[in-house]
Coordinates of C-alpha atoms in Angstrom, one line a residue:
Chain I
M1 CA 0.0 0.0 0.0
D2 CA 1.8 3.1 -1.1
G3 CA 0.7 6.7 -0.5
T4 CA -0.9 7.1 -3.8
R5 CA -3.2 4.2 -3.4
I6 CA -4.3 5.4 0.1
L7 CA -5.0 8.9 -1.3
F8 CA -6.9 7.3 -4.2
G9 CA -9.1 5.3 -1.8
G10 CA -9.6 8.3 0.4
F11 CA -10.8 10.6 -2.4
A12 CA -12.9 7.8 -3.9
V13 CA -14.7 7.4 -0.6
L14 CA -15.1 11.1 -0.4
A15 CA -16.5 11.3 -3.9
I16 CA -19.1 8.6 -3.2
A17 CA -20.0 10.0 0.2
S18 CA -20.5 13.5 -1.1
A19 CA -22.5 12.3 -4.1
G20 CA -24.8 10.4 -1.6
L21 CA -25.2 13.5 0.5
C22 CA -25.8 15.6 -2.6
I23 CA -28.9 13.6 -3.5
T24 CA -30.2 13.2 0.0
R25 CA -30.0 16.8 1.3
R26 CA -33.3 18.6 1.2
N27 CA -31.7 22.0 1.1
P28 CA -30.8 22.9 -2.5
V29 CA -27.8 25.0 -1.5
A30 CA -26.4 22.1 0.6
S31 CA -27.0 19.7 -2.3
A32 CA -25.1 22.0 -4.7
L33 CA -22.2 22.3 -2.3
W34 CA -22.0 18.6 -1.9
L35 CA -21.9 18.2 -5.7
V36 CA -19.0 20.7 -5.7
A37 CA -17.2 18.4 -3.2
T38 CA -17.9 15.4 -5.4
L39 CA -16.5 17.2 -8.4
F40 CA -13.4 18.2 -6.4
S41 CA -12.8 14.6 -5.3
L42 CA -13.1 13.5 -8.9
A43 CA -10.5 16.1 -9.9
A44 CA -8.2 14.8 -7.2
L45 CA -8.7 11.3 -8.6
F46 CA -7.7 12.5 -12.0
V47 CA -4.5 14.1 -10.6
L48 CA -3.6 10.8 -9.0
L49 CA -4.1 9.1 -12.4
D50 CA -1.6 11.6 -13.9
A51 CA -4.4 13.3 -15.9
Q52 CA -3.7 16.8 -14.6
F53 CA -5.2 18.6 -17.5
I54 CA -8.5 16.8 -17.2
A55 CA -8.4 17.5 -13.4
V56 CA -7.9 21.2 -13.9
L57 CA -10.7 21.4 -16.5
Q58 CA -12.9 19.6 -14.1
V59 CA -12.4 22.2 -11.4
L60 CA -12.3 25.1 -13.9
V61 CA -15.5 24.2 -15.8
Y62 CA -17.7 22.3 -13.4
A63 CA -16.7 23.6 -9.9
G64 CA -15.7 27.0 -11.0
A65 CA -18.3 28.0 -13.6
I66 CA -21.3 25.6 -13.8
M67 CA -21.8 25.1 -10.1
V68 CA -21.5 28.8 -9.4
L69 CA -24.3 29.4 -12.0
F70 CA -26.3 26.7 -10.3
L71 CA -25.9 28.5 -6.9
F72 CA -26.8 31.8 -8.6
V73 CA -30.0 30.4 -10.0
I74 CA -30.9 28.7 -6.7
M75 CA -30.5 32.0 -4.9
L76 CA -32.2 34.1 -7.6
L77 CA -35.3 31.9 -7.5
N78 CA -35.0 31.9 -3.7
L79 CA -35.1 28.1 -3.5
G80 CA -32.5 28.3 -0.7
R81 CA -34.6 27.0 2.2
A82 CA -35.4 23.3 2.6
G83 CA -38.6 22.4 0.7
P84 CA -40.9 19.4 1.0
T85 CA -39.4 16.0 0.1
D86 CA -39.6 15.0 -3.5
L87 CA -39.6 11.2 -3.1
K88 CA -42.3 9.9 -5.3
G89 CA -43.8 7.0 -3.3
P90 CA -43.3 3.2 -3.8
L91 CA -43.3 3.3 -7.7
G92 CA -40.5 5.9 -7.8
L93 CA -38.6 4.0 -5.2
G94 CA -38.9 0.7 -7.2
V95 CA -37.7 2.3 -10.5
G96 CA -34.8 3.9 -8.6
V97 CA -33.7 0.6 -7.0
L98 CA -34.0 -1.1 -10.4
L99 CA -31.8 1.6 -12.1
A100 CA -29.3 1.4 -9.3
G101 CA -29.2 -2.4 -9.7
L102 CA -28.6 -2.0 -13.4
L103 CA -25.7 0.4 -12.8
L104 CA -24.2 -2.0 -10.3
V105 CA -24.3 -4.8 -12.9
Q106 CA -22.7 -2.5 -15.4
L107 CA -20.0 -1.6 -12.9
L108 CA -19.3 -5.3 -12.2
V109 CA -19.1 -6.1 -15.9
L110 CA -16.8 -3.2 -16.5
R111 CA -14.6 -4.4 -13.6
Q112 CA -14.3 -7.7 -15.3
A113 CA -13.3 -6.1 -18.6
G114 CA -11.3 -3.4 -17.0
P115 CA -7.7 -2.6 -18.2
A116 CA -5.8 -3.5 -15.0
A117 CA -6.9 -5.8 -12.2
G118 CA -4.1 -4.6 -9.9
G119 CA -5.1 -0.9 -9.8
P120 CA -6.7 2.0 -11.6
A121 CA -5.4 2.6 -15.1
R122 CA -3.1 5.6 -15.2
A123 CA -2.1 7.9 -18.0
T124 CA 1.6 8.3 -18.6
T125 CA 3.0 11.7 -17.6
E126 CA 3.1 12.6 -21.3
Q127 CA -0.6 11.8 -21.8
G128 CA -1.6 14.0 -18.9
M129 CA -0.3 17.1 -20.8
I130 CA -2.2 19.4 -23.0
P131 CA -0.8 18.6 -26.5
T132 CA -1.9 15.0 -26.2
V133 CA -5.4 16.2 -25.5
A134 CA -5.4 19.0 -28.0
R135 CA -3.8 17.4 -31.0
P136 CA -6.4 14.6 -31.6
L137 CA -9.1 17.2 -30.9
F138 CA -8.1 19.3 -33.8
T139 CA -7.0 16.6 -36.2
A140 CA -8.8 13.2 -35.8
Y141 CA -11.8 14.5 -34.0
L142 CA -12.1 17.9 -35.7
V143 CA -15.6 17.3 -37.2
P144 CA -17.2 16.0 -34.0
F145 CA -15.5 18.9 -32.1
E146 CA -17.0 21.5 -34.5
I147 CA -20.4 19.8 -34.4
T148 CA -20.3 20.0 -30.6
S149 CA -19.6 23.7 -30.8
L150 CA -22.5 24.2 -33.2
L151 CA -24.7 22.4 -30.7
L152 CA -23.5 24.7 -27.9
L153 CA -24.2 27.7 -30.1
A154 CA -27.7 26.5 -30.8
A155 CA -28.2 26.1 -27.1
I156 CA -27.0 29.6 -26.4
V157 CA -29.3 31.0 -29.2
G158 CA -32.2 29.0 -27.7
A159 CA -31.5 30.4 -24.2
V160 CA -31.5 33.9 -25.5
V161 CA -34.7 33.4 -27.4
L162 CA -36.4 31.9 -24.4
A163 CA -35.2 34.6 -22.0
K164 CA -35.9 37.5 -24.2
R165 CA -39.3 37.3 -25.9
K166 CA -39.0 40.7 -27.4
L167 CA -35.9 41.0 -29.4
Chain Z
M1 CA 12.1 12.5 -2.2
S2 CA 12.4 13.5 1.4
V3 CA 14.4 16.6 0.4
F4 CA 11.5 17.5 -1.8
L5 CA 9.0 17.0 1.1
V6 CA 11.1 19.0 3.5
A7 CA 11.8 21.8 1.0
S8 CA 8.1 21.9 0.1
A9 CA 7.0 22.1 3.7
I10 CA 9.5 24.9 4.4
K11 CA 8.4 26.8 1.3
I12 CA 4.7 26.5 2.3
I13 CA 5.3 27.8 5.7
V14 CA 7.5 30.7 4.5
V15 CA 5.2 31.8 1.7
F16 CA 2.2 31.6 4.0
T17 CA 3.9 33.6 6.7
V18 CA 5.1 36.2 4.2
I19 CA 1.7 36.6 2.6
M20 CA 0.0 36.9 6.0
V21 CA 2.4 39.6 7.2
G22 CA 2.2 41.3 3.9
V23 CA -1.5 41.4 4.1
A24 CA -1.4 42.9 7.5
L25 CA 1.0 45.6 6.4
L26 CA -1.1 46.1 3.3
T27 CA -4.1 47.1 5.3
L28 CA -2.0 49.7 7.0
A29 CA -0.6 50.8 3.7
E30 CA -4.1 51.2 2.3
R31 CA -5.1 53.5 5.2
R32 CA -1.9 55.5 5.1
I33 CA -1.9 56.0 1.4
C34 CA -5.6 56.8 1.5
A35 CA -4.9 59.4 4.2
W36 CA -2.0 60.8 2.2
M37 CA -4.2 61.2 -0.9
Q38 CA -6.9 62.9 1.1
D39 CA -4.3 65.2 2.8
R40 CA -4.6 63.8 6.3
L41 CA -2.3 61.7 8.5
G42 CA -4.0 58.3 8.9
P43 CA -3.2 55.8 11.7
N44 CA 0.2 56.7 13.0
R45 CA -0.2 56.2 16.8
V46 CA 0.5 52.5 17.4
G47 CA 4.2 51.9 17.0
P48 CA 6.6 53.9 14.8
Q49 CA 4.6 55.4 11.9
G50 CA 1.6 53.2 12.9
L51 CA 3.4 50.0 12.0
L52 CA 1.8 48.1 14.9
Q53 CA -1.7 49.2 13.9
P54 CA -2.5 45.9 12.1
A55 CA -1.4 44.0 15.2
A56 CA -3.7 46.2 17.3
D57 CA -6.6 45.7 14.9
G58 CA -6.0 41.9 14.8
L59 CA -6.0 41.7 18.6
K60 CA -9.2 43.8 18.7
N61 CA -10.9 41.5 16.2
L62 CA -9.9 38.4 18.2
V63 CA -11.4 39.6 21.4
K64 CA -14.6 41.1 20.0
E65 CA -17.9 39.3 20.3
E66 CA -18.9 37.0 17.5
T67 CA -22.5 37.4 16.4
L68 CA -24.6 34.9 14.6
P69 CA -27.9 36.1 13.0
A70 CA -30.9 34.2 14.3
Q71 CA -32.1 32.8 11.0
A72 CA -28.6 32.2 9.5
D73 CA -27.5 28.9 8.1
R74 CA -25.0 28.1 10.9
V75 CA -22.5 25.8 9.1
L76 CA -22.3 27.8 5.9
F77 CA -22.1 31.1 7.8
M78 CA -19.0 29.8 9.7
L79 CA -17.5 28.2 6.6
A80 CA -17.9 31.1 4.2
P81 CA -15.0 33.3 5.4
T82 CA -12.6 30.4 5.2
M83 CA -13.9 29.5 1.7
S84 CA -13.2 33.0 0.5
F85 CA -9.6 33.2 1.6
V86 CA -8.3 29.7 1.0
P87 CA -8.4 29.8 -2.8
A88 CA -6.5 33.1 -2.8
L89 CA -3.7 31.5 -0.9
L90 CA -3.8 28.3 -2.9
T91 CA -3.4 30.2 -6.1
F92 CA -0.1 31.7 -5.0
A93 CA 1.4 28.1 -4.8
V94 CA 2.2 27.9 -8.5
I95 CA 3.8 31.4 -8.9
P96 CA 7.6 31.3 -9.2
F97 CA 9.1 34.1 -7.1
A98 CA 12.8 33.8 -7.7
T99 CA 15.5 31.8 -9.5
P100 CA 16.3 28.4 -8.0
L101 CA 18.2 28.4 -4.7
P102 CA 21.4 26.3 -4.7
T103 CA 21.6 24.2 -1.5
R104 CA 23.7 21.3 -0.3
W105 CA 21.0 19.0 -1.5
G106 CA 20.7 20.4 -5.0
D107 CA 18.8 23.3 -6.6
V108 CA 15.5 24.1 -4.9
D109 CA 13.0 25.8 -7.2
M110 CA 11.6 29.0 -5.7
V111 CA 8.0 28.1 -6.3
V112 CA 5.8 26.1 -3.9
A113 CA 4.5 23.7 -6.6
D114 CA 5.8 23.8 -10.2
L115 CA 2.7 22.2 -11.8
P116 CA 2.8 21.1 -15.4
V117 CA -0.6 22.8 -15.8
G118 CA 0.4 25.8 -13.7
F119 CA -1.5 28.5 -15.5
L120 CA -4.8 26.6 -15.8
Y121 CA -4.5 25.9 -12.1
I122 CA -4.6 29.6 -11.4
L123 CA -7.7 30.0 -13.5
A124 CA -9.3 27.1 -11.8
F125 CA -8.7 28.3 -8.3
G126 CA -9.3 31.9 -9.2
S127 CA -12.9 30.9 -10.1
L128 CA -13.5 29.2 -6.7
G129 CA -13.0 32.4 -4.7
V130 CA -16.6 33.5 -5.4
Y131 CA -18.0 30.6 -3.3
G132 CA -17.1 32.2 -0.1
I133 CA -18.7 35.5 -1.0
V134 CA -21.9 34.0 -2.4
L135 CA -22.3 31.7 0.6
A136 CA -21.7 34.5 3.0
G137 CA -24.4 36.5 1.3
W138 CA -26.8 33.6 1.2
S139 CA -26.3 32.2 4.7
S140 CA -26.6 35.5 6.5
N141 CA -30.4 35.5 5.6
N142 CA -30.3 39.2 5.0
K143 CA -31.5 40.7 1.7
Y144 CA -28.6 43.1 1.4
S145 CA -26.1 40.4 1.9
L146 CA -27.9 38.2 -0.6
L147 CA -27.9 41.0 -3.2
G148 CA -24.2 41.4 -2.6
G149 CA -23.6 37.7 -3.0
L150 CA -25.6 37.7 -6.3
R151 CA -23.7 40.6 -7.6
A152 CA -20.4 39.0 -6.8
T153 CA -21.4 35.8 -8.7
A154 CA -22.6 37.6 -11.8
Q155 CA -19.6 39.9 -11.8
M156 CA -17.0 37.3 -11.3
I157 CA -18.4 35.0 -14.0
S158 CA -18.6 37.9 -16.4
Y159 CA -15.0 39.0 -15.9
E160 CA -13.5 35.6 -15.6
I161 CA -14.2 35.1 -19.3
A162 CA -12.5 38.3 -20.4
M163 CA -9.6 37.4 -18.0
G164 CA -9.2 33.9 -19.4
L165 CA -9.3 35.1 -23.0
S166 CA -6.8 37.9 -22.4
T167 CA -4.3 35.4 -21.1
V168 CA -4.7 33.1 -24.2
A169 CA -2.3 35.6 -25.9
V170 CA 0.3 35.0 -23.2
L171 CA 0.0 31.3 -23.7
L172 CA 0.4 31.7 -27.5
I173 CA 3.7 33.4 -27.0
A174 CA 4.9 31.1 -24.2
G175 CA 3.8 28.0 -26.2
N176 CA 3.2 26.2 -22.8
V177 CA 1.1 26.6 -19.7
T178 CA 3.8 26.2 -17.1
L179 CA 4.6 29.6 -15.5
T180 CA 8.3 28.8 -15.5
D181 CA 8.2 28.7 -19.3
V182 CA 6.1 31.9 -19.4
I183 CA 8.8 33.7 -17.4
A184 CA 11.7 32.1 -19.4
K185 CA 10.2 33.4 -22.7
Q186 CA 9.9 36.9 -21.2
S187 CA 13.3 37.2 -19.7
Q188 CA 15.3 37.7 -22.9
S189 CA 15.2 41.5 -22.7
L190 CA 13.0 44.3 -21.4
F191 CA 10.9 44.4 -24.6
T192 CA 10.0 40.7 -24.4
W193 CA 8.1 41.3 -21.2
N194 CA 4.6 40.5 -22.3
V195 CA 3.4 43.9 -21.4
F196 CA 5.0 45.2 -24.6
P197 CA 4.1 42.7 -27.2
L198 CA 0.7 42.1 -25.6
S199 CA -0.2 45.6 -24.2
L200 CA -3.9 45.3 -24.9
A201 CA -4.1 41.9 -23.3
Y202 CA -2.5 43.4 -20.2
F203 CA -5.1 46.2 -20.2
I204 CA -7.9 43.6 -20.4
F205 CA -6.3 41.5 -17.7
L206 CA -5.8 44.5 -15.4
V207 CA -9.5 45.6 -15.7
A208 CA -10.6 42.0 -15.2
A209 CA -8.3 41.6 -12.2
F210 CA -9.8 44.6 -10.5
A211 CA -13.3 43.1 -11.1
E212 CA -12.2 39.7 -9.9
T213 CA -10.8 41.0 -6.6
N214 CA -13.9 43.2 -6.0
R215 CA -11.9 46.3 -5.7
L216 CA -13.0 49.8 -6.6
P217 CA -14.2 50.8 -9.2
F218 CA -15.8 47.3 -9.3
D219 CA -16.6 46.7 -5.6
L220 CA -20.4 46.4 -6.3
P221 CA -20.8 43.3 -4.1
E222 CA -20.2 45.5 -1.0
A223 CA -21.3 48.9 -2.4
E224 CA -21.8 50.6 1.0
G225 CA -24.0 53.3 -0.4
E226 CA -26.7 50.8 -1.4
L227 CA -26.1 47.5 0.4
I228 CA -24.8 48.5 3.8
A229 CA -21.7 46.4 3.5
G230 CA -22.9 43.8 1.0
Y231 CA -22.1 40.2 1.6
H232 CA -20.4 40.7 4.9
T233 CA -23.0 42.9 6.5
E234 CA -23.8 40.3 9.2
Y235 CA -20.3 39.4 10.1
S236 CA -18.4 40.6 13.1
A237 CA -15.0 40.2 14.8
M238 CA -12.5 37.7 13.4
K239 CA -14.9 36.3 10.7
F240 CA -15.3 39.8 9.4
S241 CA -11.6 40.4 9.3
M242 CA -11.2 37.0 7.5
F243 CA -13.0 38.7 4.6
Y244 CA -10.6 41.5 4.7
I245 CA -7.7 39.1 4.7
A246 CA -9.2 37.3 1.8
E247 CA -9.6 40.6 -0.2
Y248 CA -6.0 41.6 0.4
S249 CA -4.6 38.1 -0.3
N250 CA -6.5 38.2 -3.5
M251 CA -4.9 41.5 -4.3
V252 CA -1.5 40.1 -3.5
T253 CA -2.1 37.0 -5.8
A254 CA -3.5 39.2 -8.6
S255 CA -0.5 41.5 -8.4
A256 CA 1.8 38.5 -8.4
L257 CA 0.0 37.2 -11.5
M258 CA 0.3 40.4 -13.4
T259 CA 4.0 40.4 -12.5
T260 CA 4.4 36.9 -13.7
L261 CA 2.3 37.0 -16.8
F262 CA 3.1 40.4 -18.1
F263 CA 6.1 41.9 -16.3
G264 CA 8.6 39.1 -16.6
G265 CA 8.1 37.6 -13.1
W266 CA 11.4 37.7 -11.2
D267 CA 13.3 38.8 -14.3
I268 CA 15.7 41.8 -13.8
P269 CA 15.6 44.1 -16.8
F270 CA 18.6 45.2 -18.8
T271 CA 20.7 42.2 -17.9
T272 CA 20.7 38.5 -18.6
W273 CA 22.9 37.8 -15.6
D274 CA 19.9 36.5 -13.6
N275 CA 18.5 34.2 -16.3
T276 CA 21.3 31.7 -16.7
P277 CA 22.8 29.1 -14.4
P278 CA 25.0 28.6 -12.3
W279 CA 22.4 29.7 -9.7
T280 CA 23.8 31.5 -6.7
I281 CA 22.2 32.7 -3.5
L282 CA 22.9 36.3 -4.6
K283 CA 20.8 35.7 -7.8
T284 CA 18.0 34.2 -5.8
L285 CA 18.0 37.2 -3.4
A286 CA 18.2 39.7 -6.3
T287 CA 15.4 38.2 -8.3
L288 CA 13.3 37.8 -5.2
T289 CA 13.7 41.5 -4.5
M290 CA 12.8 42.3 -8.1
F291 CA 9.7 40.2 -7.9
S292 CA 8.6 41.8 -4.6
A293 CA 9.3 45.3 -5.9
K294 CA 7.0 44.6 -8.9
V295 CA 4.3 43.1 -6.7
V296 CA 4.4 46.1 -4.4
L297 CA 4.1 48.4 -7.3
F298 CA 0.9 46.7 -8.4
L299 CA -0.4 46.7 -4.9
F300 CA 0.2 50.5 -4.9
L301 CA -1.7 50.7 -8.2
Y302 CA -4.7 48.9 -6.6
I303 CA -4.8 51.3 -3.7
W304 CA -4.1 54.3 -5.9
V305 CA -7.1 53.4 -8.2
R306 CA -9.3 52.7 -5.2
W307 CA -9.0 56.2 -3.8
T308 CA -9.1 57.9 -7.2
L309 CA -12.0 56.5 -9.2
P310 CA -15.7 56.4 -8.3
R311 CA -17.8 53.2 -8.3
F312 CA -19.5 51.9 -11.5
R313 CA -23.2 51.5 -11.6
Y314 CA -24.2 47.9 -11.8
D315 CA -25.6 48.0 -15.3
Q316 CA -22.5 49.8 -16.5
L317 CA -20.4 47.1 -14.9
M318 CA -22.3 44.3 -16.8
A319 CA -22.3 46.2 -20.0
L320 CA -18.6 46.8 -19.8
G321 CA -18.0 43.1 -19.1
W322 CA -20.1 41.6 -21.8
K323 CA -20.3 44.3 -24.5
V324 CA -16.8 45.7 -24.3
M325 CA -14.3 43.4 -22.6
L326 CA -15.5 40.1 -24.0
P327 CA -15.7 41.1 -27.7
L328 CA -12.5 43.0 -27.3
A329 CA -10.6 40.0 -25.8
L330 CA -12.0 37.7 -28.5
T331 CA -11.0 40.0 -31.3
Y332 CA -7.6 40.6 -29.8
V333 CA -6.9 36.8 -29.5
T334 CA -7.7 36.4 -33.2
V335 CA -5.6 39.4 -34.3
I336 CA -2.6 38.4 -32.1
A337 CA -2.8 34.8 -33.2
T338 CA -2.7 35.9 -36.8
A339 CA 0.2 38.2 -36.2
I340 CA 2.2 35.6 -34.4
W341 CA 1.4 33.1 -37.1
F342 CA 2.5 35.6 -39.8
L343 CA 5.8 36.5 -38.0
H344 CA 6.6 33.0 -36.9
D345 CA 5.5 30.9 -39.9
G346 CA 5.3 33.5 -42.6
L347 CA 8.6 35.3 -42.0
G348 CA 10.3 32.6 -40.0
W349 CA 11.2 34.8 -37.0
T350 CA 12.0 33.2 -33.7
Y351 CA 10.7 34.8 -30.5
D352 CA 13.1 37.6 -29.6
T353 CA 13.2 41.4 -29.1
R354 CA 12.5 42.1 -32.8
F355 CA 9.5 39.8 -32.7
A356 CA 8.2 41.5 -29.5
L357 CA 8.8 45.0 -30.9
A358 CA 6.8 44.1 -34.1
L359 CA 3.9 43.0 -31.9
F360 CA 4.3 46.1 -29.7
A361 CA 3.9 48.3 -32.8
L362 CA 0.8 46.4 -33.8
N363 CA -0.6 46.9 -30.3
L364 CA 0.1 50.6 -30.4
V365 CA -1.8 50.8 -33.7
L366 CA -4.7 49.0 -32.2
A367 CA -4.7 50.9 -29.0
V368 CA -5.3 54.4 -30.5
P369 CA -8.8 53.7 -32.0
L370 CA -9.7 51.4 -29.1
F371 CA -9.1 54.0 -26.4
F372 CA -10.7 56.6 -28.6
V373 CA -13.9 54.5 -28.7
L374 CA -13.7 53.5 -25.0
D375 CA -13.3 57.1 -24.0
R376 CA -16.4 58.1 -25.9
G377 CA -15.1 61.5 -26.6
R378 CA -14.8 62.5 -22.9
I379 CA -11.1 62.9 -22.3
V380 CA -9.1 62.2 -25.4
A381 CA -11.4 63.8 -27.9
G382 CA -12.3 66.6 -25.4
S383 CA -8.7 67.7 -25.1
V384 CA -8.3 67.6 -28.9
V385 CA -11.2 70.0 -29.3
E386 CA -9.8 72.3 -26.7
A387 CA -6.4 72.4 -28.3

């Protein structure tokens, strides 16, 4: 057991625990903050896998921008105080358990087919760096990349149209 | 490995202490400079020239009563001051502040953590500082605090984009995101300091940095004329001063960033003596002094601007962020990328003083119409008419 493995386990437990807290808190602000904690733990896991670039993007985009917007909307709509529970009775519970079971099976299958039995797969130090992410993005995957940006553009235009009826 | 651990621990302690003492002195500097600009004396009673005033203030804040609003969200109310000042300190970890120090156990880099993604780390942690302010505003359960928190969120998200885009130009020149490389590229001569080839990017970064640190003319989250004290209205004693410590540590980090990205970091101008090995203790001390001098200069600029300019109105702030800074930064990245491509691939120049001067000329040409438009005929055009 070296230090990296211990840290990996610690952050993995932290990620799962905060994800659990995120979906069980009734206060939306607390939920959002636990989600931030989850994203942070995931970023730490990426660092431990030598994927620093992905880790930094995780913090920059999700924790730093998207979650701040989430909080902003929660506060703007004044949803901040704990509301009534939104558990949907026995049917909802049944579907939830079923989905969770499906995910568990998927996880077990993936564990069977996973790359390394001994430990988590890690990128080489080279692969964690920016050129190795950027180069395929602008060569091999250029068309999907551009299509994604079109999709985002369409979403932005849609948001503007919805928000501003009178243009 | 153990040398690395020990060196890192020592660096963390030293950097933390220096920043904390610096922040304490900075609060005094702010009050003294403010007093000087308003033609009065300022705090000069405690210790020589008031030097012990921060200690007295700190002691006062430690023994004052902590208040907790009745309807406040207890946990977040307690957590918010910490969350606002930890990111500011974390950001400083990747900034190189001197040349490597030679020791018996090999050269020790004068940066707490030389990350391969250094610059992106700064952007990532810079964007986290807003949580403390937002949560302080929300958890106080006070509408003025909440408004302050909401303003802070909108403002920081808006200006973060312009800030990020303005630094793309720096990365284009450096060709890498590690701050060590950014400094190495700048240290060739005075004119390769990024402020010359990328003057407009520096201008955008400066404005965005003021907005990100919530300093005048952009301190809308705490605009005392409208929001009492904004997000920290309900705070008292040490928790209140934690927000002050956060604000000033943010200023220190932003100044260190400007120094590193645009003013050559620890580079001493007019000589290349400091850029090349063998590293000596003298070189480390000289570059450290240079770095501190530059940072202090920017801190003075912060204070100077605060006591000179009035506050923006909120709609003006948003309009400036989205309608001016963002398009400007986007256009600038395109122009500068084309120029670098032309000089580098078209003419085959390598990055040196000539390259930087060519870009500087381009910036000057761009700056004239830009400032004319930004000025909207108030100062520049006005003086032309008078003359």
